[in-house]
Structures are given as structure tokens and as C-alpha cells.
Amino acid sequence: MVAEGSPAPVVISASRRTDLPGRYPHWLAEALGAGEALVERPYGGGVRRVSLDPAGVHSLVLFSKDYSPLLRDEFGLRSALERHRQVCCHFTITGLGGTRLEPGVPPMSQALEQLAPLAAWLGDSRRLTVRFDPIVYWVEAGEVLSNLDAAETVLEASASVGVRQVRVSFAAIYRKMARRGVEWHDPPWKEKVALARGLVARAEALGLSLSACSQPQLAAAGVLQTGCIDGALLSHLHPDGLAAPRGKDRGQRADCLCTPSVDIGSYGMTCPNGCLYCYANPRLPTDPLPSP
């Protein structure tokens, strides 16, 4: 319960801007231990101090492509997270781990092995969302390739550990992606919707719901339109029944359905996953290493 007169508890996002659990577990563990994070605001807006006091945090929502540091309790990360009443995880598995498109990400087989222990640690498999995100197309030797073939494996593995929700999206082709040495292919929306319709049918056969955020075109294929950070779901799953913030997060894109949260990542923390389709700030193989 929140004491009368206390600020409403916030949802912490960690993070849309970089892979904190997988690539900055030391930073995340230290911030949680200190009870606060100093966060660089985007676009040179200075530094924000964000309280991570468990009494003022409704839920911690983690985003990662590799939860092995958490599962091994590296730097005391798992122990620090367990001070909070609710942790939810978004786990991105695209089937591209270890390829040139995701050079710093574990291969799919290693990622899938993390699903069962992660769901068990969270205490309720509804707190684990698998993201087959993005579906991406590129050209090699005149042939259009895609990671779509990996969808069946990811869906089946998700269903086998009790995951209820798999999130999907098609890659948005940003101008800066063209400078990363890949010839990208962007199918028309009519084709994407047809492909999504097949994914929905397979997901439903496995007892999964397929959802998306910021791609309303996929609603025509039966893909549910829900926010990645869903205040209603977080409220429903909270051990104390505590209500999470609701409404639209005005800091996100126009089509985004996420409810309000505070992100503690920074685009200055370049991501060693090095995903070539990333909209944020991946650390590419050709980039110099950061100063110690």
C-alpha cells in the first residue's frame, strides 16, 4: 500500500534506449543498490535523477536480448531486483543472434534456454513477454532474406514455458540504417499484413496472443494493439493489487499505446549487441571501443 499523501508509484523502464540487463548489468545493479539513477536526457537535455526506492516503484519493466547476467546474479543484479514487488521482462528473440545483423547477441538456441528459468524466477509467466521483434528483410547476392522462418521455433518455445504474449513488429527502415553496409528490403504493408495473419493463426493454435505497439496496420491481421508497457496488465499482476499509471505516455510516438513510465537508460550507453537495424545507438564492429 502507498501511504496517503505519498507520490503515486511509477513504472521504471530499463530500457528502451539500450540493453541494461544484458550489457550493462553492473550499472543497473549499482543503481538499484543506490536507490537512484542519474539519467542523461535525450537530445542534450541535461541529467535527471530518478528514484529507484522500492516504495515508490510500482513495477520494473526490463527489456533485453540476453538475461543470462540476471539469471547468474552477476554483480548482484537478481538480488537487487528482488527488493522490488514486481519485475516484468520483455525478452527479444529474433533468430538472428550471432549473425552479422546481431553480432553481439547470443544465438537463438542459447536465448531459448533462458526462457524457462526466467519465467520461473518472475513467479508468473504472464510477467514474461517474448518479442519476435523486428521481422526484418535484407538482400544478399540478389536474394531477399528474412528471419521470419525462426518465428515457428520462437512461438513454440514460448508456449512451452507458459508465456501468454508474443509481440511482433516489422522493421522500420531508418535513414541511418543504410550506412551500416546492409541492403534492406521493406515489403509493402499488404504483404506484411498477409504474413502477420499467418503468424496470428499459428500463435492462436499454440494458445498465444500476438500483439504489437505503434503498428496499427497489423490490426487488420488480428494482431492485438496494446502497449509494451501496459498499465492495466501491470495493475492486474501486481502482488498487492496496486494500480499502475494509466493513459498515454506522451513521451512516446503518436501511435504508441504504452502507459507512462520513466526510462533509466541512455542513448549515450552504446549497445554492444550491435544490431544493424537498431533505431537507437548500437555499437558497431567498426566503432572504436569506449574509453574506460
Short mmCIF file of C-alpha atoms in Angstrom, two decimals:
data_model
loop_
_atom_site.label_atom_id
_atom_site.label_comp_id
_atom_site.label_asym_id
_atom_site.label_seq_id
_atom_site.Cartn_x
_atom_site.Cartn_y
_atom_site.Cartn_z
CA MET A 1 0.00 0.00 0.00
CA VAL A 2 1.07 3.59 -0.66
CA ALA A 3 0.91 5.95 2.30
CA GLU A 4 -1.67 8.73 1.95
CA GLY A 5 -0.09 11.86 0.56
CA SER A 6 2.86 9.95 -0.97
CA PRO A 7 3.61 10.38 -4.68
CA ALA A 8 1.95 7.79 -6.93
CA PRO A 9 4.30 4.87 -7.65
CA VAL A 10 5.97 4.95 -11.06
CA VAL A 11 6.80 2.29 -13.59
CA ILE A 12 10.51 2.09 -14.42
CA SER A 13 11.55 1.08 -17.93
CA ALA A 14 15.03 -0.43 -18.22
CA SER A 15 15.38 0.26 -21.05
CA ARG A 16 14.11 1.20 -24.47
CA ARG A 17 17.40 3.02 -25.14
CA THR A 18 19.98 0.30 -24.52
CA ASP A 19 20.19 -3.27 -23.22
CA LEU A 20 20.73 -2.66 -19.50
CA PRO A 21 20.08 -6.20 -18.14
CA GLY A 22 22.22 -7.89 -20.79
CA ARG A 23 25.04 -5.43 -21.46
CA TYR A 24 25.09 -3.02 -18.51
CA PRO A 25 24.15 -5.32 -15.59
CA HIS A 26 26.83 -3.75 -13.38
CA TRP A 27 25.37 -0.26 -13.90
CA LEU A 28 21.81 -1.46 -13.30
CA ALA A 29 22.75 -3.38 -10.15
CA GLU A 30 24.63 -0.38 -8.76
CA ALA A 31 21.74 1.98 -9.49
CA LEU A 32 19.24 -0.34 -7.82
CA GLY A 33 21.54 -0.74 -4.84
CA ALA A 34 21.94 3.03 -4.52
CA GLY A 35 18.20 3.56 -4.85
CA GLU A 36 18.57 6.05 -7.68
CA ALA A 37 19.83 6.50 -11.22
CA LEU A 38 21.33 9.53 -12.92
CA VAL A 39 19.93 9.52 -16.43
CA GLU A 40 21.05 11.63 -19.38
CA ARG A 41 18.03 13.19 -21.01
CA PRO A 42 17.84 12.67 -24.79
CA TYR A 43 18.97 15.46 -27.12
CA GLY A 44 21.23 17.20 -24.62
CA GLY A 45 18.55 17.92 -22.05
CA GLY A 46 20.82 17.53 -19.04
CA VAL A 47 20.72 14.88 -16.33
CA ARG A 48 17.68 13.62 -14.45
CA ARG A 49 17.82 11.98 -11.02
CA VAL A 50 15.36 9.07 -10.89
CA SER A 51 14.44 7.46 -7.59
CA LEU A 52 14.55 3.66 -7.56
CA ASP A 53 13.37 3.36 -3.98
CA PRO A 54 11.15 0.23 -4.00
CA ALA A 55 8.50 2.11 -2.00
CA GLY A 56 7.96 4.47 -4.94
CA VAL A 57 8.25 1.97 -7.80
CA HIS A 58 5.18 0.12 -9.00
CA SER A 59 6.99 -2.19 -11.42
CA LEU A 60 10.36 -2.58 -13.07
CA VAL A 61 9.94 -3.47 -16.75
CA LEU A 62 13.14 -4.85 -18.24
CA PHE A 63 14.00 -5.11 -21.95
CA SER A 64 16.85 -7.36 -23.10
CA LYS A 65 18.15 -9.85 -25.64
CA ASP A 66 20.17 -11.71 -23.01
CA TYR A 67 19.06 -12.38 -19.44
CA SER A 68 22.00 -14.62 -18.55
CA PRO A 69 23.63 -11.94 -16.30
CA LEU A 70 20.38 -11.68 -14.32
CA LEU A 71 19.94 -15.45 -14.07
CA ARG A 72 23.53 -15.83 -12.85
CA ASP A 73 23.06 -12.92 -10.45
CA GLU A 74 26.10 -11.16 -11.87
CA PHE A 75 27.01 -8.08 -9.82
CA GLY A 76 24.11 -8.97 -7.51
CA LEU A 77 21.60 -7.88 -10.17
CA ARG A 78 18.97 -10.50 -9.42
CA SER A 79 19.26 -9.87 -5.70
CA ALA A 80 18.87 -6.12 -6.22
CA LEU A 81 15.79 -6.64 -8.38
CA GLU A 82 14.21 -8.89 -5.77
CA ARG A 83 13.86 -5.90 -3.43
CA HIS A 84 11.03 -4.74 -5.68
CA ARG A 85 7.48 -6.07 -5.52
CA GLN A 86 7.12 -6.63 -9.26
CA VAL A 87 9.54 -7.20 -12.13
CA CYS A 88 8.37 -7.90 -15.68
CA CYS A 89 10.63 -8.84 -18.59
CA HIS A 90 10.46 -8.30 -22.33
CA PHE A 91 12.78 -10.83 -23.99
CA THR A 92 13.63 -10.15 -27.63
CA ILE A 93 14.45 -13.29 -29.63
CA THR A 94 14.59 -12.76 -33.39
CA GLY A 95 16.54 -15.80 -34.54
CA LEU A 96 19.37 -13.52 -35.71
CA GLY A 97 21.62 -13.77 -32.64
CA GLY A 98 25.27 -14.29 -33.57
CA THR A 99 24.74 -13.30 -37.20
CA ARG A 100 26.14 -10.16 -38.81
CA LEU A 101 22.82 -8.43 -38.15
CA GLU A 102 23.05 -9.12 -34.38
CA PRO A 103 26.76 -9.79 -33.80
CA GLY A 104 26.72 -9.27 -30.02
CA VAL A 105 23.56 -11.28 -29.27
CA PRO A 106 23.56 -14.93 -28.15
CA PRO A 107 22.43 -17.49 -30.75
CA MET A 108 18.74 -18.34 -30.65
CA SER A 109 19.32 -21.74 -29.03
CA GLN A 110 21.07 -20.10 -26.07
CA ALA A 111 18.38 -17.45 -25.73
CA LEU A 112 15.59 -20.03 -25.73
CA GLU A 113 17.31 -21.91 -22.91
CA GLN A 114 16.80 -18.84 -20.71
CA LEU A 115 13.01 -18.82 -21.10
CA ALA A 116 12.10 -21.47 -18.51
CA PRO A 117 14.35 -20.24 -15.67
CA LEU A 118 13.36 -16.63 -16.34
CA ALA A 119 9.64 -17.44 -16.23
CA ALA A 120 10.16 -19.39 -13.00
CA TRP A 121 12.06 -16.51 -11.38
CA LEU A 122 9.35 -14.00 -12.31
CA GLY A 123 6.79 -16.13 -10.48
CA ASP A 124 4.09 -15.77 -13.14
CA SER A 125 4.70 -16.46 -16.82
CA ARG A 126 2.41 -13.52 -17.67
CA ARG A 127 5.22 -11.27 -16.46
CA LEU A 128 7.38 -12.55 -19.32
CA THR A 129 6.71 -11.23 -22.83
CA VAL A 130 8.65 -12.64 -25.76
CA ARG A 131 9.34 -10.26 -28.62
CA PHE A 132 9.82 -11.60 -32.14
CA ASP A 133 10.69 -8.06 -32.98
CA PRO A 134 11.55 -6.92 -35.55
CA ILE A 135 10.77 -9.06 -38.54
CA VAL A 136 13.42 -7.84 -40.92
CA TYR A 137 14.26 -8.32 -44.60
CA TRP A 138 17.55 -7.77 -46.40
CA VAL A 139 19.21 -8.65 -49.70
CA GLU A 140 22.28 -10.84 -50.22
CA ALA A 141 23.55 -11.86 -53.67
CA GLY A 142 20.29 -10.65 -55.19
CA GLU A 143 18.15 -12.81 -52.86
CA VAL A 144 15.72 -11.38 -50.29
CA LEU A 145 16.31 -12.97 -46.89
CA SER A 146 14.37 -12.73 -43.65
CA ASN A 147 14.28 -14.01 -40.08
CA LEU A 148 10.61 -14.96 -40.48
CA ASP A 149 11.49 -18.66 -40.66
CA ALA A 150 12.56 -18.52 -37.00
CA ALA A 151 9.07 -17.47 -35.86
CA GLU A 152 7.75 -21.02 -35.51
CA THR A 153 10.59 -22.02 -33.19
CA VAL A 154 10.19 -18.91 -31.04
CA LEU A 155 6.41 -19.32 -30.79
CA GLU A 156 6.64 -22.99 -29.85
CA ALA A 157 9.33 -22.37 -27.23
CA SER A 158 7.33 -19.51 -25.74
CA ALA A 159 4.17 -21.58 -25.44
CA SER A 160 6.11 -24.48 -23.88
CA VAL A 161 7.06 -22.41 -20.81
CA GLY A 162 3.63 -20.83 -20.34
CA VAL A 163 4.26 -17.45 -21.96
CA ARG A 164 0.93 -15.93 -22.99
CA GLN A 165 2.00 -12.96 -25.13
CA VAL A 166 4.41 -12.63 -28.04
CA ARG A 167 4.96 -9.18 -29.51
CA VAL A 168 5.84 -8.63 -33.15
CA SER A 169 6.73 -5.79 -35.45
CA PHE A 170 8.17 -5.25 -38.88
CA ALA A 171 11.42 -3.30 -39.01
CA ALA A 172 11.13 0.38 -39.71
CA ILE A 173 13.82 1.34 -42.21
CA TYR A 174 15.53 4.44 -40.86
CA ARG A 175 17.88 6.51 -42.99
CA LYS A 176 20.88 5.79 -40.76
CA MET A 177 20.43 2.04 -41.31
CA ALA A 178 21.54 2.50 -44.92
CA ARG A 179 25.01 3.46 -43.68
CA ARG A 180 25.59 0.10 -42.00
CA GLY A 181 26.54 -1.96 -45.04
CA VAL A 182 23.26 -3.84 -45.49
CA GLU A 183 20.84 -3.65 -48.42
CA TRP A 184 17.49 -3.56 -46.65
CA HIS A 185 14.20 -4.65 -48.17
CA ASP A 186 10.88 -3.23 -47.00
CA PRO A 187 7.83 -5.20 -48.21
CA PRO A 188 4.57 -3.31 -48.79
CA TRP A 189 2.07 -3.28 -45.92
CA LYS A 190 -0.33 -5.51 -47.85
CA GLU A 191 2.32 -8.24 -47.82
CA LYS A 192 3.19 -7.62 -44.17
CA VAL A 193 -0.45 -7.93 -43.13
CA ALA A 194 -0.78 -11.22 -45.02
CA LEU A 195 2.32 -12.58 -43.31
CA ALA A 196 1.10 -11.39 -39.91
CA ARG A 197 -2.23 -13.14 -40.48
CA GLY A 198 -0.37 -16.45 -40.77
CA LEU A 199 1.58 -15.74 -37.58
CA VAL A 200 -1.64 -14.96 -35.71
CA ALA A 201 -3.15 -18.29 -36.76
CA ARG A 202 -0.11 -20.22 -35.61
CA ALA A 203 0.11 -18.30 -32.33
CA GLU A 204 -3.56 -18.91 -31.55
CA ALA A 205 -3.12 -22.63 -32.23
CA LEU A 206 -0.41 -22.61 -29.53
CA GLY A 207 -2.55 -20.66 -27.05
CA LEU A 208 -0.61 -17.43 -27.55
CA SER A 209 -1.82 -13.92 -28.23
CA LEU A 210 0.10 -11.90 -30.79
CA SER A 211 0.33 -8.18 -30.07
CA ALA A 212 2.01 -5.07 -31.40
CA CYS A 213 2.55 -1.43 -30.49
CA SER A 214 2.93 1.51 -32.92
CA GLN A 215 1.99 -0.57 -35.99
CA PRO A 216 -1.80 -0.16 -36.22
CA GLN A 217 -1.77 -1.60 -39.75
CA LEU A 218 -1.36 -5.07 -38.22
CA ALA A 219 -4.76 -4.88 -36.54
CA ALA A 220 -6.22 -5.97 -39.90
CA ALA A 221 -4.36 -9.27 -39.46
CA GLY A 222 -5.78 -9.85 -35.98
CA VAL A 223 -2.70 -8.64 -34.12
CA LEU A 224 -3.81 -7.09 -30.82
CA GLN A 225 -2.87 -3.43 -30.40
CA THR A 226 -1.51 -2.99 -26.86
CA GLY A 227 1.34 -1.06 -25.28
CA CYS A 228 4.61 -2.75 -24.42
CA ILE A 229 4.20 -1.09 -21.02
CA ASP A 230 0.57 -1.86 -20.22
CA GLY A 231 -0.68 -0.21 -17.05
CA ALA A 232 -3.79 -2.38 -16.92
CA LEU A 233 -1.77 -5.62 -17.09
CA LEU A 234 0.81 -4.38 -14.58
CA SER A 235 -2.01 -3.47 -12.18
CA HIS A 236 -3.65 -6.87 -12.61
CA LEU A 237 -0.39 -8.75 -11.96
CA HIS A 238 0.85 -6.65 -9.03
CA PRO A 239 1.12 -8.82 -5.89
CA ASP A 240 -0.66 -6.16 -3.80
CA GLY A 241 -3.18 -5.18 -6.46
CA LEU A 242 -1.56 -1.73 -6.67
CA ALA A 243 -2.78 0.39 -9.57
CA ALA A 244 -0.18 1.42 -12.14
CA PRO A 245 -0.22 4.72 -14.05
CA ARG A 246 -2.70 4.68 -16.93
CA GLY A 247 -3.33 6.80 -20.00
CA LYS A 248 -0.88 7.58 -22.80
CA ASP A 249 2.83 8.11 -22.31
CA ARG A 250 3.21 11.46 -24.04
CA GLY A 251 6.95 10.98 -24.41
CA GLN A 252 6.46 8.22 -26.99
CA ARG A 253 5.45 8.15 -30.65
CA ALA A 254 1.94 9.15 -31.74
CA ASP A 255 0.84 5.55 -32.40
CA CYS A 256 2.47 4.18 -29.23
CA LEU A 257 -0.04 2.70 -26.77
CA CYS A 258 2.33 2.48 -23.79
CA THR A 259 1.21 3.87 -20.45
CA PRO A 260 3.51 6.29 -18.57
CA SER A 261 6.90 5.10 -17.37
CA VAL A 262 10.32 6.53 -16.59
CA ASP A 263 13.19 5.17 -18.69
CA ILE A 264 16.53 4.94 -16.94
CA GLY A 265 18.67 4.09 -19.96
CA SER A 266 20.70 6.50 -22.05
CA TYR A 267 21.46 6.63 -25.76
CA GLY A 268 24.98 7.51 -24.65
CA MET A 269 25.33 3.94 -23.37
CA THR A 270 26.06 2.48 -26.79
CA CYS A 271 24.73 -1.05 -27.07
CA PRO A 272 27.30 -3.83 -27.65
CA ASN A 273 24.60 -6.03 -29.17
CA GLY A 274 25.42 -4.11 -32.36
CA CYS A 275 22.11 -4.83 -34.11
CA LEU A 276 22.35 -3.30 -37.57
CA TYR A 277 18.62 -2.50 -37.76
CA CYS A 278 18.58 -0.70 -34.40
CA TYR A 279 16.93 2.73 -34.21
CA ALA A 280 18.91 3.67 -31.08
CA ASN A 281 22.70 3.72 -30.75
CA PRO A 282 24.26 0.32 -31.43
CA ARG A 283 27.99 -0.18 -31.00
CA LEU A 284 29.01 -1.49 -34.41
CA PRO A 285 32.02 -3.76 -35.00
CA THR A 286 33.79 -0.89 -36.78
CA ASP A 287 33.26 1.55 -33.89
CA PRO A 288 36.14 2.32 -31.52
CA LEU A 289 35.78 0.94 -28.02
CA PRO A 290 34.61 3.49 -25.44
CA SER A 291 37.13 4.99 -23.06
CA PRO A 292 37.40 3.14 -19.74
#
